[in-house]
Short mmCIF file of C-alpha atoms in Angstrom, two decimals:
data_model
loop_
_atom_site.label_atom_id
_atom_site.label_comp_id
_atom_site.label_asym_id
_atom_site.label_seq_id
_atom_site.Cartn_x
_atom_site.Cartn_y
_atom_site.Cartn_z
CA MET A 16 122.62 86.57 55.82
CA SER A 17 125.86 86.22 57.78
CA ALA A 18 126.13 84.11 60.94
CA ALA A 19 126.82 87.20 63.06
CA LEU A 20 123.75 88.94 61.75
CA ARG A 21 121.59 85.87 62.27
CA LEU A 22 122.78 85.41 65.85
CA GLY A 23 122.32 89.10 66.60
CA THR A 24 118.77 88.84 65.30
CA VAL A 25 118.17 85.87 67.61
CA PHE A 26 119.47 87.82 70.61
CA LEU A 27 117.19 90.73 69.79
CA GLY A 28 114.18 88.47 69.35
CA MET A 29 114.79 86.72 72.67
CA GLY A 30 115.06 90.07 74.43
CA VAL A 31 111.80 91.30 72.94
CA LEU A 32 109.96 88.10 73.89
CA ALA A 33 111.33 88.06 77.42
CA ALA A 34 110.68 91.71 78.27
CA CYS A 35 106.90 91.35 78.40
CA ALA A 36 106.13 91.89 82.12
CA THR A 37 105.29 95.48 82.98
CA THR A 38 106.99 97.43 85.72
CA GLN A 39 103.79 99.32 86.54
CA PRO A 40 102.24 98.05 89.82
CA ARG A 41 98.71 99.31 89.14
CA GLY A 42 97.49 95.85 88.10
CA ALA A 43 98.95 94.26 91.24
CA PHE A 44 97.24 96.88 93.41
CA GLU A 45 93.88 96.35 91.70
CA ALA A 46 94.22 92.59 92.25
CA THR A 47 95.00 93.22 95.94
CA ALA A 48 92.01 95.55 96.25
CA LYS A 49 89.83 92.79 94.81
CA ILE A 50 91.12 90.32 97.39
CA VAL A 51 90.09 92.55 100.32
CA ALA A 52 86.88 93.84 98.74
CA GLY A 53 83.95 93.66 101.16
CA ARG A 54 86.19 93.28 104.21
CA HIS A 55 86.79 96.97 104.96
CA PRO A 56 84.94 100.27 104.58
CA GLY A 57 85.62 102.78 101.82
CA GLU A 58 88.50 102.67 99.37
CA VAL A 59 92.27 102.32 99.55
CA PRO A 60 94.12 104.91 97.43
CA PHE A 61 97.33 104.00 95.63
CA ARG A 62 99.72 106.76 94.58
CA PRO A 63 96.89 109.30 94.33
CA ASP A 64 97.27 112.21 91.94
CA ASP A 65 96.04 115.74 92.70
CA ALA A 66 92.45 114.95 91.72
CA ALA A 67 92.37 111.78 93.81
CA SER A 68 93.97 113.59 96.76
CA ALA A 69 91.23 116.20 96.60
CA ARG A 70 88.53 113.50 96.63
CA ILE A 71 90.24 111.79 99.56
CA GLU A 72 90.36 115.03 101.55
CA THR A 73 86.69 115.71 100.81
CA ARG A 74 85.73 112.25 102.05
CA VAL A 75 87.83 112.60 105.21
CA GLN A 76 86.19 115.91 106.06
CA GLU A 77 82.75 114.34 105.52
CA LEU A 78 83.62 111.62 108.03
CA LEU A 79 84.98 114.13 110.56
CA ALA A 80 81.95 116.41 110.27
CA ALA A 81 79.80 113.88 112.17
CA PRO A 82 80.77 112.07 115.37
CA LEU A 83 83.41 109.56 114.30
CA THR A 84 82.41 105.90 114.54
CA ALA A 85 84.68 102.87 114.57
CA GLU A 86 83.86 102.20 110.91
CA GLY A 87 84.52 105.84 110.07
CA ALA A 88 87.90 105.70 111.79
CA ALA A 89 88.78 102.58 109.78
CA GLU A 90 87.89 104.35 106.55
CA VAL A 91 89.95 107.40 107.47
CA ALA A 92 92.91 105.14 108.25
CA LEU A 93 92.72 103.53 104.83
CA LEU A 94 92.73 106.99 103.25
CA ARG A 95 95.32 108.70 105.43
CA ASN A 96 97.62 106.23 107.22
CA PRO A 97 101.16 106.80 105.83
CA PHE A 98 102.46 103.41 106.97
CA LEU A 99 99.77 101.71 104.90
CA GLN A 100 100.88 103.66 101.84
CA ALA A 101 104.41 102.48 102.55
CA ARG A 102 103.19 98.87 102.58
CA LEU A 103 101.39 99.41 99.28
CA GLU A 104 104.72 100.31 97.69
CA GLU A 105 105.82 96.73 98.31
CA LEU A 106 103.59 95.86 95.37
CA GLY A 107 105.77 98.06 93.18
CA ILE A 108 108.88 96.31 94.46
CA ALA A 109 107.46 92.84 93.78
CA GLN A 110 106.17 93.89 90.35
CA ALA A 111 109.60 95.25 89.46
CA ASP A 112 111.17 91.97 90.59
CA LEU A 113 108.76 90.10 88.31
CA ALA A 114 109.64 92.37 85.41
CA GLN A 115 113.32 91.81 86.08
CA ALA A 116 112.78 88.04 86.14
CA THR A 117 111.37 88.18 82.60
CA ARG A 118 114.43 89.94 81.22
CA LEU A 119 117.40 88.09 79.85
CA SER A 120 120.86 89.10 80.95
CA ASN A 121 122.53 91.59 78.65
CA PRO A 122 124.88 90.15 76.00
CA GLY A 123 128.59 90.87 76.18
CA LEU A 124 130.45 92.64 73.41
CA SER A 125 134.25 92.47 73.26
CA PHE A 126 136.78 93.92 70.82
CA THR A 127 140.39 92.79 70.51
CA SER A 128 143.16 94.25 68.34
CA ILE A 129 146.54 92.51 68.16
CA SER A 130 149.49 94.09 66.27
CA GLY A 131 153.01 92.82 65.55
CA GLY A 132 155.47 92.45 62.69
CA GLY A 133 153.61 95.00 60.65
CA GLN A 134 150.41 92.93 60.91
CA GLN A 135 147.18 93.55 62.82
CA ILE A 136 144.40 91.14 63.81
CA ARG A 137 141.05 92.48 64.97
CA THR A 138 138.44 90.34 66.74
CA VAL A 139 134.87 91.26 67.65
CA SER A 140 132.81 88.89 69.88
CA LEU A 141 129.14 88.97 70.90
CA VAL A 142 128.11 86.44 73.60
CA THR A 143 125.19 85.81 75.94
CA ASP A 144 124.47 83.44 78.83
CA PHE A 145 122.62 80.40 77.45
CA VAL A 146 121.71 78.99 80.88
CA ASP A 147 119.96 82.25 81.69
CA LEU A 148 117.73 81.68 78.67
CA LEU A 149 116.90 78.11 79.76
CA VAL A 150 115.93 78.96 83.34
CA GLN A 151 114.10 82.19 82.54
CA PRO A 152 110.60 80.57 82.45
CA LEU A 153 111.19 78.95 85.84
CA ARG A 154 112.57 82.18 87.24
CA ARG A 155 109.48 84.01 86.05
CA LYS A 156 107.15 81.51 87.76
CA LEU A 157 109.09 81.99 90.97
CA ALA A 158 108.72 85.77 90.74
CA GLU A 159 104.99 85.40 90.01
CA ALA A 160 104.56 83.30 93.15
CA GLU A 161 106.43 85.93 95.16
CA LEU A 162 104.19 88.67 93.78
CA GLU A 163 101.08 86.70 94.79
CA ARG A 164 102.50 86.35 98.29
CA VAL A 165 103.19 90.08 98.51
CA LYS A 166 99.64 90.86 97.32
CA LEU A 167 98.24 88.81 100.18
CA GLU A 168 100.60 90.33 102.75
CA VAL A 169 99.67 93.84 101.61
CA GLY A 170 96.00 92.86 101.75
CA GLN A 171 96.56 91.68 105.31
CA ALA A 172 98.18 95.05 106.10
CA ILE A 173 95.09 96.81 104.74
CA LEU A 174 92.80 94.79 107.00
CA ALA A 175 95.13 95.19 109.99
CA THR A 176 95.18 98.97 109.49
CA ALA A 177 91.38 99.11 109.43
CA ALA A 178 91.11 96.85 112.50
CA GLY A 179 93.69 98.89 114.41
CA ALA A 180 91.80 102.11 113.74
CA ARG A 181 88.51 100.52 114.84
CA ILE A 182 89.99 99.32 118.12
CA ALA A 183 91.71 102.66 118.80
CA LEU A 184 88.42 104.51 118.30
CA ILE A 185 86.55 102.05 120.54
CA ARG A 186 89.11 102.62 123.30
CA LEU A 187 88.67 106.36 122.93
CA GLN A 188 84.89 106.03 123.10
CA ALA A 189 85.21 104.03 126.31
CA GLY A 190 87.71 106.52 127.77
CA GLU A 191 85.48 109.49 127.08
CA GLN A 192 82.48 107.63 128.45
CA MET A 193 84.44 107.00 131.63
CA VAL A 194 85.10 110.74 131.93
CA ARG A 195 81.41 111.47 131.46
CA SER A 196 80.54 108.94 134.17
CA LEU A 197 83.05 110.23 136.69
CA GLY A 198 82.29 113.93 136.22
CA PRO A 199 78.87 113.94 137.95
CA ILE A 200 80.21 111.74 140.75
CA ALA A 201 82.95 114.28 141.48
CA GLU A 202 80.35 117.06 141.54
CA ILE A 203 78.18 115.09 143.95
CA ASP A 204 81.16 114.44 146.22
CA GLN A 205 82.03 118.13 146.22
CA ALA A 206 78.47 118.99 147.21
CA ALA A 207 78.64 116.36 149.94
CA LEU A 208 81.86 117.89 151.23
CA ASP A 209 80.31 121.36 151.32
CA TYR A 210 77.37 119.95 153.24
CA ALA A 211 79.71 118.14 155.63
CA GLU A 212 81.64 121.38 156.25
CA ALA A 213 78.42 123.13 157.18
CA LEU A 214 77.42 120.30 159.49
CA PHE A 215 80.86 120.31 161.09
CA VAL A 216 80.71 124.03 161.76
CA ALA A 217 77.30 123.50 163.33
CA GLY A 218 78.76 120.75 165.49
CA ASN A 219 76.56 118.03 164.05
CA ILE A 220 79.31 115.73 162.74
CA THR A 221 82.75 114.73 163.98
CA SER A 222 86.13 115.55 162.51
CA LEU A 223 86.39 111.95 161.28
CA GLU A 224 83.19 112.24 159.25
CA ARG A 225 84.35 115.57 157.82
CA ALA A 226 87.70 114.00 156.82
CA ASN A 227 85.96 111.05 155.18
CA ALA A 228 83.88 113.43 153.04
CA GLY A 229 87.01 115.32 152.02
CA ALA A 230 88.85 112.10 151.15
CA SER A 231 85.94 110.95 149.02
CA TRP A 232 85.96 114.20 147.05
CA ALA A 233 89.76 114.04 146.59
CA GLU A 234 89.54 110.46 145.35
CA ALA A 235 86.79 111.36 142.91
CA ARG A 236 88.91 114.22 141.54
CA ALA A 237 91.92 111.93 141.23
CA GLN A 238 89.89 109.32 139.38
CA LEU A 239 88.46 111.95 137.05
CA GLY A 240 91.94 113.34 136.34
CA TRP A 241 93.26 109.87 135.56
CA ALA A 242 90.32 109.21 133.24
CA GLN A 243 90.87 112.52 131.41
CA ALA A 244 94.58 111.79 130.94
CA GLU A 245 93.79 108.29 129.69
CA ALA A 246 91.24 109.66 127.22
CA ALA A 247 93.86 112.09 125.91
CA ARG A 248 96.31 109.21 125.39
CA ARG A 249 93.68 107.21 123.58
CA ARG A 250 92.88 110.17 121.35
CA GLU A 251 96.53 110.31 120.34
CA ALA A 252 96.37 106.60 119.54
CA VAL A 253 93.48 107.31 117.16
CA LEU A 254 95.54 110.02 115.45
CA ARG A 255 98.41 107.58 114.95
CA ALA A 256 96.12 104.82 113.68
CA THR A 257 94.25 107.02 111.23
CA GLY A 258 96.89 109.50 110.11
CA LEU A 259 94.81 112.48 111.25
CA ALA A 260 96.59 115.68 112.27
CA SER A 261 96.27 117.05 115.79
CA ARG A 262 94.94 120.36 114.45
CA GLU A 263 91.90 118.71 112.84
CA ALA A 264 88.70 119.03 114.83
CA TRP A 265 86.54 115.97 115.36
CA THR A 266 84.60 114.18 118.05
CA ALA A 267 84.17 110.49 118.77
CA ASP A 268 80.75 108.91 118.73
CA THR A 269 79.46 107.09 121.80
CA LEU A 270 79.71 103.33 122.17
CA GLY A 271 76.77 101.59 120.58
CA GLU A 272 74.35 99.17 122.12
CA LEU A 273 75.42 95.58 122.33
CA GLU A 274 74.54 93.28 119.47
CA PRO A 275 74.21 89.64 120.59
CA LEU A 276 75.63 87.06 118.21
CA ASN A 277 75.17 83.35 117.83
CA VAL A 278 78.78 82.29 117.33
CA ASP A 279 79.45 78.89 115.73
CA LEU A 280 83.08 78.13 116.51
CA GLU A 281 83.41 75.44 113.86
CA VAL A 282 82.13 77.80 111.17
CA LEU A 283 84.34 80.66 112.31
CA GLN A 284 87.46 78.48 112.47
CA GLY A 285 86.78 77.21 108.97
CA GLN A 286 86.23 80.76 107.77
CA ALA A 287 89.53 81.84 109.30
CA LEU A 288 91.47 79.06 107.54
CA ALA A 289 89.82 79.90 104.21
CA SER A 290 89.83 83.70 104.45
CA ARG A 291 92.83 84.89 106.44
CA LEU A 292 95.33 86.53 104.15
CA ASP A 293 98.33 85.85 106.38
CA LEU A 294 97.64 82.11 106.00
CA ALA A 295 97.24 82.48 102.24
CA ALA A 296 100.52 84.42 102.09
CA ALA A 297 102.23 81.66 104.07
CA ARG A 298 100.91 79.10 101.59
CA TRP A 299 102.34 81.14 98.74
CA ALA A 300 105.66 81.32 100.59
CA VAL A 301 105.71 77.52 100.72
CA ASP A 302 104.85 77.38 97.02
CA ALA A 303 107.58 79.90 96.12
CA LEU A 304 110.20 77.96 98.07
CA SER A 305 109.04 74.73 96.44
CA ARG A 306 109.57 76.33 93.03
CA ALA A 307 112.96 77.70 94.03
CA LEU A 308 114.05 74.29 95.30
CA ALA A 309 112.85 72.56 92.13
CA LEU A 310 114.70 75.11 90.00
CA LYS A 311 117.89 74.65 91.96
CA ARG A 312 117.73 70.87 91.79
CA ARG A 313 117.23 70.98 88.03
CA THR A 314 120.11 73.33 87.41
CA ARG A 315 122.65 72.57 90.11
CA LEU A 316 124.73 70.32 87.83
CA PHE A 317 124.47 72.70 84.91
CA PRO A 318 127.64 74.57 84.10
CA LEU A 319 127.70 77.67 86.23
CA GLY A 320 127.86 79.66 83.04
CA VAL A 321 127.26 78.76 79.40
CA GLU A 322 128.07 81.64 77.11
CA VAL A 323 127.25 81.28 73.45
CA GLY A 324 127.87 83.80 70.75
CA VAL A 325 129.66 84.65 67.58
CA GLU A 326 133.16 85.89 66.88
CA ARG A 327 134.35 87.74 63.81
CA GLU A 328 138.09 87.97 63.15
CA THR A 329 139.81 90.10 60.51
CA GLU A 330 143.12 88.67 59.30
CA PRO A 331 146.07 90.85 58.19
CA ASP A 332 145.37 89.97 54.56
CA GLY A 333 141.81 91.30 54.89
CA VAL A 334 140.12 87.93 55.11
CA HIS A 335 137.12 87.90 57.53
CA LEU A 336 136.60 84.78 59.63
CA THR A 337 133.30 84.27 61.47
CA GLY A 338 132.30 81.42 63.79
CA PRO A 339 130.42 80.47 66.95
CA ILE A 340 131.78 80.71 70.51
CA VAL A 341 130.90 78.45 73.42
CA SER A 342 132.36 79.18 76.85
CA LEU A 343 131.69 76.97 79.88
CA ARG A 344 132.27 77.44 83.59
CA LEU A 345 132.13 73.93 85.02
CA PRO A 346 130.71 73.06 88.49
CA LEU A 347 133.81 71.26 89.68
CA PHE A 348 134.07 72.73 93.17
CA ASP A 349 130.61 74.17 93.92
CA THR A 350 128.15 71.47 92.91
CA GLY A 351 125.16 73.28 94.41
CA LYS A 352 124.60 70.80 97.25
CA ALA A 353 124.82 73.51 99.91
CA SER A 354 122.29 75.70 98.10
CA VAL A 355 119.89 72.76 97.73
CA ALA A 356 120.25 71.88 101.40
CA ARG A 357 119.57 75.47 102.41
CA LEU A 358 116.43 75.72 100.28
CA ASP A 359 115.27 72.32 101.56
CA ALA A 360 115.60 73.54 105.15
CA GLU A 361 113.87 76.84 104.33
CA LEU A 362 110.98 74.96 102.74
CA ALA A 363 110.62 72.70 105.79
CA ARG A 364 110.68 75.77 108.03
CA ALA A 365 108.00 77.49 105.93
CA ARG A 366 105.78 74.41 106.13
CA TRP A 367 106.14 74.23 109.92
CA GLN A 368 105.42 77.97 110.15
CA LEU A 369 102.29 77.52 108.06
CA ARG A 370 101.12 74.73 110.33
CA GLY A 371 101.78 76.90 113.37
CA LEU A 372 99.89 79.81 111.83
CA GLU A 373 96.89 77.59 111.09
CA ASP A 374 96.86 76.23 114.64
CA GLY A 375 97.26 79.77 115.97
CA ALA A 376 94.38 81.01 113.82
CA ARG A 377 92.03 78.37 115.23
CA SER A 378 93.15 79.18 118.77
CA GLU A 379 92.77 82.91 118.23
CA VAL A 380 89.21 82.48 116.95
CA ARG A 381 88.29 80.41 120.01
CA GLU A 382 89.94 82.93 122.35
CA LYS A 383 88.27 85.99 120.81
CA ALA A 384 84.90 84.27 120.67
CA SER A 385 85.24 83.43 124.37
CA ASP A 386 86.19 87.04 125.14
CA LEU A 387 83.18 88.27 123.20
CA ALA A 388 80.76 85.99 125.03
CA ALA A 389 82.23 86.87 128.44
CA ALA A 390 82.13 90.61 127.76
CA PHE A 391 78.52 90.38 126.59
CA ASP A 392 77.49 88.54 129.76
CA GLN A 393 79.44 90.95 131.99
CA GLU A 394 77.92 94.05 130.42
CA LYS A 395 74.43 92.62 130.73
CA ILE A 396 74.96 91.88 134.43
CA PHE A 397 76.21 95.41 135.12
CA ARG A 398 73.55 97.14 133.02
CA GLU A 399 70.52 95.13 134.13
CA ASP A 400 71.40 94.13 137.69
CA LEU A 401 74.40 95.64 139.44
CA LEU A 402 74.26 99.29 138.34
CA PRO A 403 70.53 99.77 139.15
CA LEU A 404 71.09 98.18 142.56
CA ARG A 405 74.19 100.30 143.29
CA ARG A 406 72.30 103.46 142.35
CA GLU A 407 69.39 102.44 144.53
CA VAL A 408 71.76 101.76 147.45
CA LEU A 409 73.42 105.14 146.96
CA ASP A 410 70.09 106.94 146.80
CA LEU A 411 68.81 105.26 149.98
CA THR A 412 72.12 105.89 151.75
CA LEU A 413 72.04 109.56 150.78
CA ARG A 414 68.50 109.89 152.16
CA GLU A 415 69.51 108.35 155.48
CA TYR A 416 72.61 110.56 155.56
CA ASN A 417 70.54 113.69 154.95
CA ALA A 418 68.19 112.56 157.72
CA MET A 419 71.28 112.20 159.96
CA LEU A 420 70.51 108.53 160.52
CA ILE A 421 73.97 107.40 159.36
CA GLY A 422 77.41 108.97 159.19
CA THR A 423 79.60 110.11 156.30
CA PHE A 424 81.54 106.85 156.26
CA HIS A 425 78.53 104.88 155.04
CA LEU A 426 77.90 107.42 152.28
CA VAL A 427 81.53 107.26 151.19
CA VAL A 428 81.39 103.47 150.97
CA ALA A 429 78.19 103.58 148.91
CA ARG A 430 79.71 106.16 146.51
CA GLN A 431 82.88 104.16 146.08
CA ALA A 432 80.90 101.01 145.32
CA GLU A 433 78.85 102.84 142.69
CA LEU A 434 82.00 104.38 141.20
CA GLU A 435 83.63 100.97 140.87
CA SER A 436 80.48 99.53 139.24
CA GLU A 437 80.39 102.41 136.73
CA ARG A 438 84.01 101.82 135.84
CA ARG A 439 83.62 98.09 135.40
CA HIS A 440 80.49 98.56 133.29
CA VAL A 441 82.36 100.84 130.88
CA GLU A 442 85.24 98.35 130.79
CA ALA A 443 82.81 95.51 129.99
CA LEU A 444 81.24 97.60 127.22
CA GLU A 445 84.68 98.42 125.85
CA GLY A 446 85.74 94.78 126.13
CA TYR A 447 82.73 93.65 124.12
CA TRP A 448 83.35 95.95 121.16
CA ILE A 449 87.08 95.30 121.14
CA ALA A 450 86.53 91.53 121.32
CA ARG A 451 84.07 91.81 118.46
CA ALA A 452 86.54 93.79 116.33
CA GLU A 453 89.34 91.35 117.11
CA LEU A 454 87.15 88.35 116.33
CA GLU A 455 86.27 89.92 112.97
CA ARG A 456 90.00 90.38 112.31
CA ALA A 457 90.76 86.83 113.45
CA VAL A 458 88.36 85.28 110.95
CA GLY A 459 89.78 87.31 108.06
CA GLY A 460 87.88 90.58 108.02
CA GLY A 461 84.30 91.54 107.28
CA ARG A 462 81.46 92.16 109.68
CA LEU A 463 80.20 89.40 111.98
CA GLY A 464 76.58 88.61 111.46
CA SER A 465 76.49 90.32 108.06
CA SER A 466 74.04 88.86 105.59
CA GLU A 467 76.49 89.51 102.74
CA PRO A 468 79.48 87.17 102.52
CA ALA A 469 82.91 88.70 102.19
CA ARG A 470 84.16 88.73 98.63
CA GLY A 471 87.64 87.93 97.46
CA GLU A 472 88.21 84.87 99.60
CA ALA A 473 91.90 84.10 100.05
CA SER A 474 91.21 80.49 99.11
CA ASP A 475 90.34 81.68 95.60
CA LEU A 476 93.94 82.88 95.26
CA SER A 477 95.67 79.89 96.82
CA PRO A 478 98.57 78.36 94.84
CA GLN A 479 96.39 75.38 93.87
CA ALA A 480 93.51 77.59 92.68
CA HIS A 481 96.00 79.76 90.78
CA LYS A 482 97.41 76.70 88.97
CA GLU A 483 93.93 75.41 88.08
CA SER A 484 92.87 78.80 86.71
CA HIS A 485 95.88 78.77 84.39
#
């Protein structure tokens, strides 16, 4: 076998061995789905075909047929949100980058023909970059680390989409509950105004008392109008969070009863550090930069290009000459120091960012747990103490007003006090459920107080765990 044929066979064999990573992102998506399993409701579709799209639409319509809950809104968002589907495509990009990292650079083929004096020399050369072959395993490991980081970031996007839909639905529930609370108050104030008009005509009340009754009714209408507009805005927020169309008919469920929790801050902070996917992604970013820096340090004094190959020359007398070619591009001017310094600084930055994210995660858990406890206490005070007393005061005031023992001003003050208590009670109820949803997001997903632990802990896919498993 000739040298040219042998070297060509080597090139072909190296190409076949290197091109082993698939460009299909299905495996990366399934790994991501496993990471977030148990932390969100329903499924997350990836590039659904016609059959899958039909199943998705059937499931969405099932969820919309009943009053939509926060969990139902989260599931709809995972099925419909277009921005989430856009984030899922990042898996395809990272998988393609990994596949590219496993490929060797294409060999170069050159042909030269020189003529003169009735003679002709023909030369054929086949060369490839030898350094590319040496660093290909390291380049592949770097691309694998980047793919793991992207998996975790996409998993975080899945959880963030579900949490955003939950919170948007909770806000809508609170807004619609506010409308329901203010509607009867406006009706009562209108009836009070009609009664005041009759009393004024009969000469039993003054113009001031009549004006106070009218102002109370106007304020109640204004508050109701504001609440209706706010509920409409919150409904649009649900549409954006879930991907639902405005033409689709659905109703929001009412806010549920409060569920007290015994929150252990130490446990929750530890859970956040172990389970949060943004922290795991930051750890993979540090690992990827560490690999890139190690690769650069190992190769910075290599020739910038080492091309090896074979050349076949045909002499004028018909003699064929074949021999190897080695071409070097020496690092005389660019020794790679600047690239190493840049990667060193980027690695230090990534480590500081990771530390800041970990500190921020602990702080966020403490903050959301405090919000949850405060909202629970506030709602309990309004529901058990303040609201019953305000309603009793209003009822007694209305009786004295009807008996003409007090004027309209006292009735207006009692109604305003009850209205403010109703509003603050709904806000406390809303604050509780939002704080609960945000605390669940802060600790890495899953339901607080669930007896089943969340599967797919991010710590299982940390760089260290990944190395040990291999």
